XYZ file of C-alpha atoms in Angstrom:
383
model
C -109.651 139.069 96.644
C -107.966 142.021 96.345
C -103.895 141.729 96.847
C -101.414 145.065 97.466
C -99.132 145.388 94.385
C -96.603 144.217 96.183
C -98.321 140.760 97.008
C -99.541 140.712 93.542
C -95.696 140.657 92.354
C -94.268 138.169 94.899
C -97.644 135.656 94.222
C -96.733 135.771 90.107
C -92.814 135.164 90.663
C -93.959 132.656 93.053
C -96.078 131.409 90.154
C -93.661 131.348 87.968
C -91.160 129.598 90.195
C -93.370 126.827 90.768
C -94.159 126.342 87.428
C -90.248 126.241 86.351
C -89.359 123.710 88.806
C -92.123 121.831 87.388
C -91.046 121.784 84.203
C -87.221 121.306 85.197
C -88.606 118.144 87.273
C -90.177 117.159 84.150
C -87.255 117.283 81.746
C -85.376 115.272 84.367
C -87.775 112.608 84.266
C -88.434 112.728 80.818
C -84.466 112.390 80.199
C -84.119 109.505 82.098
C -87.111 107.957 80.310
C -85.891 108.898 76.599
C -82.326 107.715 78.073
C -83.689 104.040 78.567
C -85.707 104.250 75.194
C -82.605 105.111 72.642
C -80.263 102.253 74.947
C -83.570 99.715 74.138
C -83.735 100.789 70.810
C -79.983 100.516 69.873
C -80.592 97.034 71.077
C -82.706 96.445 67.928
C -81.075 97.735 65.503
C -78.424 95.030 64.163
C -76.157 94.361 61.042
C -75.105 91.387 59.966
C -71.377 91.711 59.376
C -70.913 88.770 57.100
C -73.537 89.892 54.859
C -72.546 91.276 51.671
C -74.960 94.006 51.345
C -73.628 97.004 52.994
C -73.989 97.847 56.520
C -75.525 101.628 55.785
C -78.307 99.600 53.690
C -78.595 97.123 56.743
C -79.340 100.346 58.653
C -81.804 101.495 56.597
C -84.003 98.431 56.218
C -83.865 97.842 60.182
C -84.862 101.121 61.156
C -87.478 101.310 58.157
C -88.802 97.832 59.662
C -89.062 99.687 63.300
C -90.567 102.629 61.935
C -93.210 99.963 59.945
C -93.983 98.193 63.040
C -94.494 101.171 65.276
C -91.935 100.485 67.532
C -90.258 103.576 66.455
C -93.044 106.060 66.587
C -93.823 109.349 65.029
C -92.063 111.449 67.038
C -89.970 109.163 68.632
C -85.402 110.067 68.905
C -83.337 107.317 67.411
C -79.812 106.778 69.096
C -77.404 109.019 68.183
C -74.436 108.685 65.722
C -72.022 107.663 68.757
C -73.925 105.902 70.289
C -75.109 103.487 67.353
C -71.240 103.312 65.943
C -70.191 102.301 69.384
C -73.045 99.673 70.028
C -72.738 98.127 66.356
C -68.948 98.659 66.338
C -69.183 100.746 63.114
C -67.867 103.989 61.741
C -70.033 107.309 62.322
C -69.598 107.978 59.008
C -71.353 104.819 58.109
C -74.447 105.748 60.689
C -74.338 109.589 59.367
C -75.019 108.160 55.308
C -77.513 105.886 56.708
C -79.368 109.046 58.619
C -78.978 111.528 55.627
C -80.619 108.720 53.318
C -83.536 108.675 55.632
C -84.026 112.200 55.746
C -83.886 112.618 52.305
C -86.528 110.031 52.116
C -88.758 111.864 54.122
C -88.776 109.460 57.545
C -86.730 110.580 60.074
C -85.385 114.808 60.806
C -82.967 116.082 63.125
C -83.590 118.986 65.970
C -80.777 121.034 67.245
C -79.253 119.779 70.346
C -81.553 116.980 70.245
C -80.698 114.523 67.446
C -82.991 112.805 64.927
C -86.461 111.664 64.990
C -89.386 109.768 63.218
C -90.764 112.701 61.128
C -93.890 110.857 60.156
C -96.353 109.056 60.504
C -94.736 106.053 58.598
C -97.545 102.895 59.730
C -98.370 103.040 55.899
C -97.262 100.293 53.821
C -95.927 100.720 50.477
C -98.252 99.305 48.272
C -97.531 96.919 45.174
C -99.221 95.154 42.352
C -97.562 92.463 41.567
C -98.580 91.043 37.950
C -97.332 87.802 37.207
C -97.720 85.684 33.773
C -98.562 82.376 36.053
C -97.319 80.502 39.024
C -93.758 78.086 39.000
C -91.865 77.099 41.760
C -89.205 79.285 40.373
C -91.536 82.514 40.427
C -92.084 81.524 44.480
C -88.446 81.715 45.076
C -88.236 85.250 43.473
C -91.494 86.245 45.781
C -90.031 84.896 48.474
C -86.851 86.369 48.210
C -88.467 89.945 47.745
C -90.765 89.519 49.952
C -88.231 88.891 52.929
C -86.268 91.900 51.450
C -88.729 93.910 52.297
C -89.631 93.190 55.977
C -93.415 93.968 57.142
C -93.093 97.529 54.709
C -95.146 95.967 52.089
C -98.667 95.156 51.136
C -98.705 92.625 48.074
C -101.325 92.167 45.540
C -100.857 89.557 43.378
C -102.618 89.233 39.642
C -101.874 86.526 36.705
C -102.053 87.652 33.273
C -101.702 84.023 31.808
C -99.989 85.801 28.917
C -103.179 87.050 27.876
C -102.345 90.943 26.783
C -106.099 92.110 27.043
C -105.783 90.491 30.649
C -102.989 91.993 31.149
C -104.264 95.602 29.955
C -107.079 95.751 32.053
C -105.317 94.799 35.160
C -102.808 97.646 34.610
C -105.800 100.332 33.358
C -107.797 99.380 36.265
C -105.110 99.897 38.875
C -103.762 103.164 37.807
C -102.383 105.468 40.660
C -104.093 102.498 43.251
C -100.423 101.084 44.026
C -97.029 102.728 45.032
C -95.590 100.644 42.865
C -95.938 97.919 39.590
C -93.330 94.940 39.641
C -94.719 93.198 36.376
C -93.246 89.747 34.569
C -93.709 90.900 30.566
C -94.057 87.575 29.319
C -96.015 87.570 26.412
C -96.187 85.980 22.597
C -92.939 87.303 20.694
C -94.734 88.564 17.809
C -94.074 92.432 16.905
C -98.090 93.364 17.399
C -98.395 92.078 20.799
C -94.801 93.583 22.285
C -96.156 96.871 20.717
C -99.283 96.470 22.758
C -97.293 95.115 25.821
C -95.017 98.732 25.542
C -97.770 100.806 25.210
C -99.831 99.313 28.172
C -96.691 99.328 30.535
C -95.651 102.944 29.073
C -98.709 104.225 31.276
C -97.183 103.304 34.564
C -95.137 106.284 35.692
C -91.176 105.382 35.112
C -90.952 105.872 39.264
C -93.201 103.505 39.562
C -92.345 100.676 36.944
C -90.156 97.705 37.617
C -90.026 94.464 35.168
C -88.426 91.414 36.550
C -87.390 88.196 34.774
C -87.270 90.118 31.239
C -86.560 93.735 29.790
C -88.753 95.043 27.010
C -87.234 96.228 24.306
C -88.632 99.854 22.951
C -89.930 101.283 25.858
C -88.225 104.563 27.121
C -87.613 106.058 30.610
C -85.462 105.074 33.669
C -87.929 102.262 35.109
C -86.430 99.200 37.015
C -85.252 96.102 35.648
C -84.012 92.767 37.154
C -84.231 90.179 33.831
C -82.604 87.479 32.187
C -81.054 87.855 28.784
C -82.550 84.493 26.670
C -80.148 84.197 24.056
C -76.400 85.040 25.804
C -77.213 83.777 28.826
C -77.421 80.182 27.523
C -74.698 80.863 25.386
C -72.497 81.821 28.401
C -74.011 79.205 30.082
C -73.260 76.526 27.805
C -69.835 77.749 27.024
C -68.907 77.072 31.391
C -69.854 73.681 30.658
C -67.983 72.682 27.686
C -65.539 70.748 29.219
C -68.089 67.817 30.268
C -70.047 69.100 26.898
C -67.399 67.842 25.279
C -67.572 64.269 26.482
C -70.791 63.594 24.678
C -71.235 63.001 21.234
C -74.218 65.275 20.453
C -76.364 67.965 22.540
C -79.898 67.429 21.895
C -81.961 70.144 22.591
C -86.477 69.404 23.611
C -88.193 72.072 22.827
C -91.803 71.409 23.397
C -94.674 73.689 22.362
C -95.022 76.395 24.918
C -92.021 77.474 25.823
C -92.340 80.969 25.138
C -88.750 81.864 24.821
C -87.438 78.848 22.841
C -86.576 80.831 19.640
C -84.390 83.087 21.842
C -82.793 80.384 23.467
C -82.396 77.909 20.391
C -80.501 80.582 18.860
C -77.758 81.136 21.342
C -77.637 77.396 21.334
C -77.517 77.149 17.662
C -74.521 79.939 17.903
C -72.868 78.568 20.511
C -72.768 74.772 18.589
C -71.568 76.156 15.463
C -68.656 78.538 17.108
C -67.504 75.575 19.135
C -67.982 72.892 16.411
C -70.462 70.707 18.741
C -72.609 68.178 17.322
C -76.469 69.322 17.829
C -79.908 68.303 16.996
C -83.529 70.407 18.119
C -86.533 68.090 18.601
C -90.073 68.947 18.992
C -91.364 65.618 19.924
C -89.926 62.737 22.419
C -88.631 59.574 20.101
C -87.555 56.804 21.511
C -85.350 55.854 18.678
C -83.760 59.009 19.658
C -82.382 58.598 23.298
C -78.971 57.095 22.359
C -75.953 56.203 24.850
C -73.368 58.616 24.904
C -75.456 61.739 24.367
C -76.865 64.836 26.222
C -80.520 66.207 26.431
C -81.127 69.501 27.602
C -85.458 69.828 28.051
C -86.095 73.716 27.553
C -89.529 73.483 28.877
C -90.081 71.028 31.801
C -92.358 73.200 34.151
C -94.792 70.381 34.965
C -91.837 67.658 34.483
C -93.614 65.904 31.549
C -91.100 65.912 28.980
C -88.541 64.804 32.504
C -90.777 62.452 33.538
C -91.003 60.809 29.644
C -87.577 60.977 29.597
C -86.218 59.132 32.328
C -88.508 56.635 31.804
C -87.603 55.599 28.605
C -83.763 56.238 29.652
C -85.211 53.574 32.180
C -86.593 51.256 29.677
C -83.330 50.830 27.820
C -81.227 50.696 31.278
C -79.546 53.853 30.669
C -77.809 55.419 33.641
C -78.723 59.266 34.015
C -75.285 60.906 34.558
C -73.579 58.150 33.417
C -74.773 56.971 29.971
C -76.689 59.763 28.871
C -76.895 63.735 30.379
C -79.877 65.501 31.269
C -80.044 68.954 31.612
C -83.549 71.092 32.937
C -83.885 74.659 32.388
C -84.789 77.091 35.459
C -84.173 75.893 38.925
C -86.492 75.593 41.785
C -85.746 73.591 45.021
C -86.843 69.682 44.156
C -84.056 69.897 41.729
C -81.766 68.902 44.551
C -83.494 66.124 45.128
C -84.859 64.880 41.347
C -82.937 61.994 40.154
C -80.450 62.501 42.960
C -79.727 65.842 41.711
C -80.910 67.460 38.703
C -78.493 69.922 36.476
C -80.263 73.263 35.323
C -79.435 76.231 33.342
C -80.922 78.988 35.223
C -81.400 82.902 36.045
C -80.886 83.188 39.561
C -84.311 84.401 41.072
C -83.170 84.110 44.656
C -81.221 87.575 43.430
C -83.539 88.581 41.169
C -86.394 89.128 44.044
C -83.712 90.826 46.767
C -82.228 92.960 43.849
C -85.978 93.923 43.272
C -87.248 94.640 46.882
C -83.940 96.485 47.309
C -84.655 99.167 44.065
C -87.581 100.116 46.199
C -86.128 100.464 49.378
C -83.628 102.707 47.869
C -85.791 104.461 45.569
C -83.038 103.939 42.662
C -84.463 102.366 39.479
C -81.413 100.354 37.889
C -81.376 98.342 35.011
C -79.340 94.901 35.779
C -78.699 91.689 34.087
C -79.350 88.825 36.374
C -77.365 86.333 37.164
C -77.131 83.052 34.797
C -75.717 79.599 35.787
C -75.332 76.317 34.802
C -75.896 74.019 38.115
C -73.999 70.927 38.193
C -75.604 67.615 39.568
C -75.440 64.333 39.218
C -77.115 64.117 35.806
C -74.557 65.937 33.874
């Protein structure tokens, strides 16, 4: 059909008109809609005020866990940086760090005059190989603890090298570029050959990507992650916050059975720490009976499966000693039936609850530190 010029003009204005209010009536709707969506959202985001990691980190991990789960969609606004300050009762500046982290991290952008968004597709988990030497019930509280660092933004895979370095090289040559990152336990034989081997094998995991826990390794270069124990000065220092009760005893007898890998480390902080502070001590390799004596202290530096414990108290038993009372027993590494062993078992330990968030929270930031865990001696009934 053929329109007049005129017609033709009025008919595409008209067009256009229709087609703007449209769109206007659409933005309005939409507004109201994205409106009730960042007021829901705010409502999900929480910090814990009490908590001594920092609220900006709080942020972080909570919007990172929205993001995981989808609630927070590619494409998808987040609340702005009044509005989240005044719902959580926290500075802007503190919500403005917590934004600039994520955009530098490559999850969220902003859009003049509209605020910032969900820049990817994020539903990916970070993948991580987690190699182990074996299980303990002190190695489950440091997975634990990482594990509920680290929300629903992980996907675990779990190997055990059982100290076994050819193991232990094919399950890190087999894997290569398969994970986002490594978090590897290095415990192997102390011999020079074997940490040469154990260096070389880890030195083909990319430094971004590399994060030891429970012990550093000496020799190997680069700006990986570390959450370990130090053998030798933590059971020095550990030992040395006990010495007032230490004192009370007339000797410190140290159990060292076969297999516990770190013994020479530790026996010589003990050894140093004796001789500086002029305390009586004897190292035994065996359990004698002859041996347990009133008045002393035993400290078992390899009780995983409670057998040299178990031997213990039952010849303390025998001869009607009284565990706290008329001789001390001291475990090494704690895990939670210590609380309840003997009506309270004393440990030297590492503490692994930390050692797993402190983990977990090197790969949330993406900052590879290298920090000394904590070490403490536990006091319980039994010394």
């Amino acid at each position: 059909m053929n329109y007049p010029n005129k017609f033709k003009t009025i008919f595409i204005y008209n067009g256009l008109y229709l087609k703007m209010y449209y769109f206007c009536t659409t933005l309005q709707l939409s507004a109201k809609i994205y409106g009730s969506q960042i007021s829901s959202m705010e409502s999900k985001i929480k910090v814990d005020s009490s908590s001594k990691t920092p609220v900006y980190k709080q942020l972080i991990a909570a919007i990172q866990n929205l993001i995981a789960s989808g609630e927070l969609a590619e494409g998808a606004f987040l609340p702005s940086m009044n509005g989240l300050s005044d719902e959580l009762q926290i500075s802007k500046e503190t919500v403005k760090k917590t934004y600039s982290i994520l955009r530098e991290k490559g999850l969220i952008d902003s859009s003049h005059g509209k605020g910032f968004y969900v820049k990817t597709n994020t539903a990916h988990k970070i993948k991580i190989l987690l190699i182990f030497d074996k299980l303990s019930t002190y190695k489950q509280v440091l997975y634990n603890s990482f594990v509920s660092a680290l929300g629903d933004l992980s996907e675990i895979t779990i190997l055990l090298h059982n100290q076994d370095i050819a193991l232990f090289q094919h399950f890190v040559e087999g894997n290569l570029d398969n994970y986002d990152y490594y978090i590897v336990a290095p415990h192997f034989p102390l011999q020079q050959t074997i940490q040469k081997k154990v260096v070389k094998i880890l030195s083909k995991i990319p430094n971004r990507k590399l994060l030891l826990v429970d012990r550093n390794i000496e020799g190997l270069n680069g700006k990986f992650g570390a959450v370990y124990q130090d053998f030798e000065k933590d059971i020095y220092n550990g030992l040395s916050s006990g010495i007032d009760i230490l004192s009370s005893f007339k000797k410190l007898n140290v159990i060292s059975m076969p297999g516990s890998l770190y013994a020479p480390l530790i026996k010589k902080g003990i050894e140093t720490f004796c001789i500086e502070n002029g305390v009586n001590y004897e190292i035994h390799h065996t359990i004698d009976r002859a041996k347990i004596k009133s008045g002393e202290v035993f400290l078992i530096l390899n009780s995983q499966l409670d057998l040299e414990l178990i031997e213990l108290a039952g010849i303390a038993k025998e001869k009607n000693y009284k565990i706290g009372t008329d001789i001390g027993v001291i475990s090494y590494n704690e895990s939670p039936i210590n609380e309840i062993i003997l009506n309270g078992l004393t440990v030297f330990s590492t503490n692994f609850k930390q050692m797993g968030h402190l983990a977990a929270q090197m790969i949330l930031d993406k900052n590879f530190k290298q920090i000394h865990c904590e070490f403490n001696l536990i006091r319980r009934s039994t010394f």
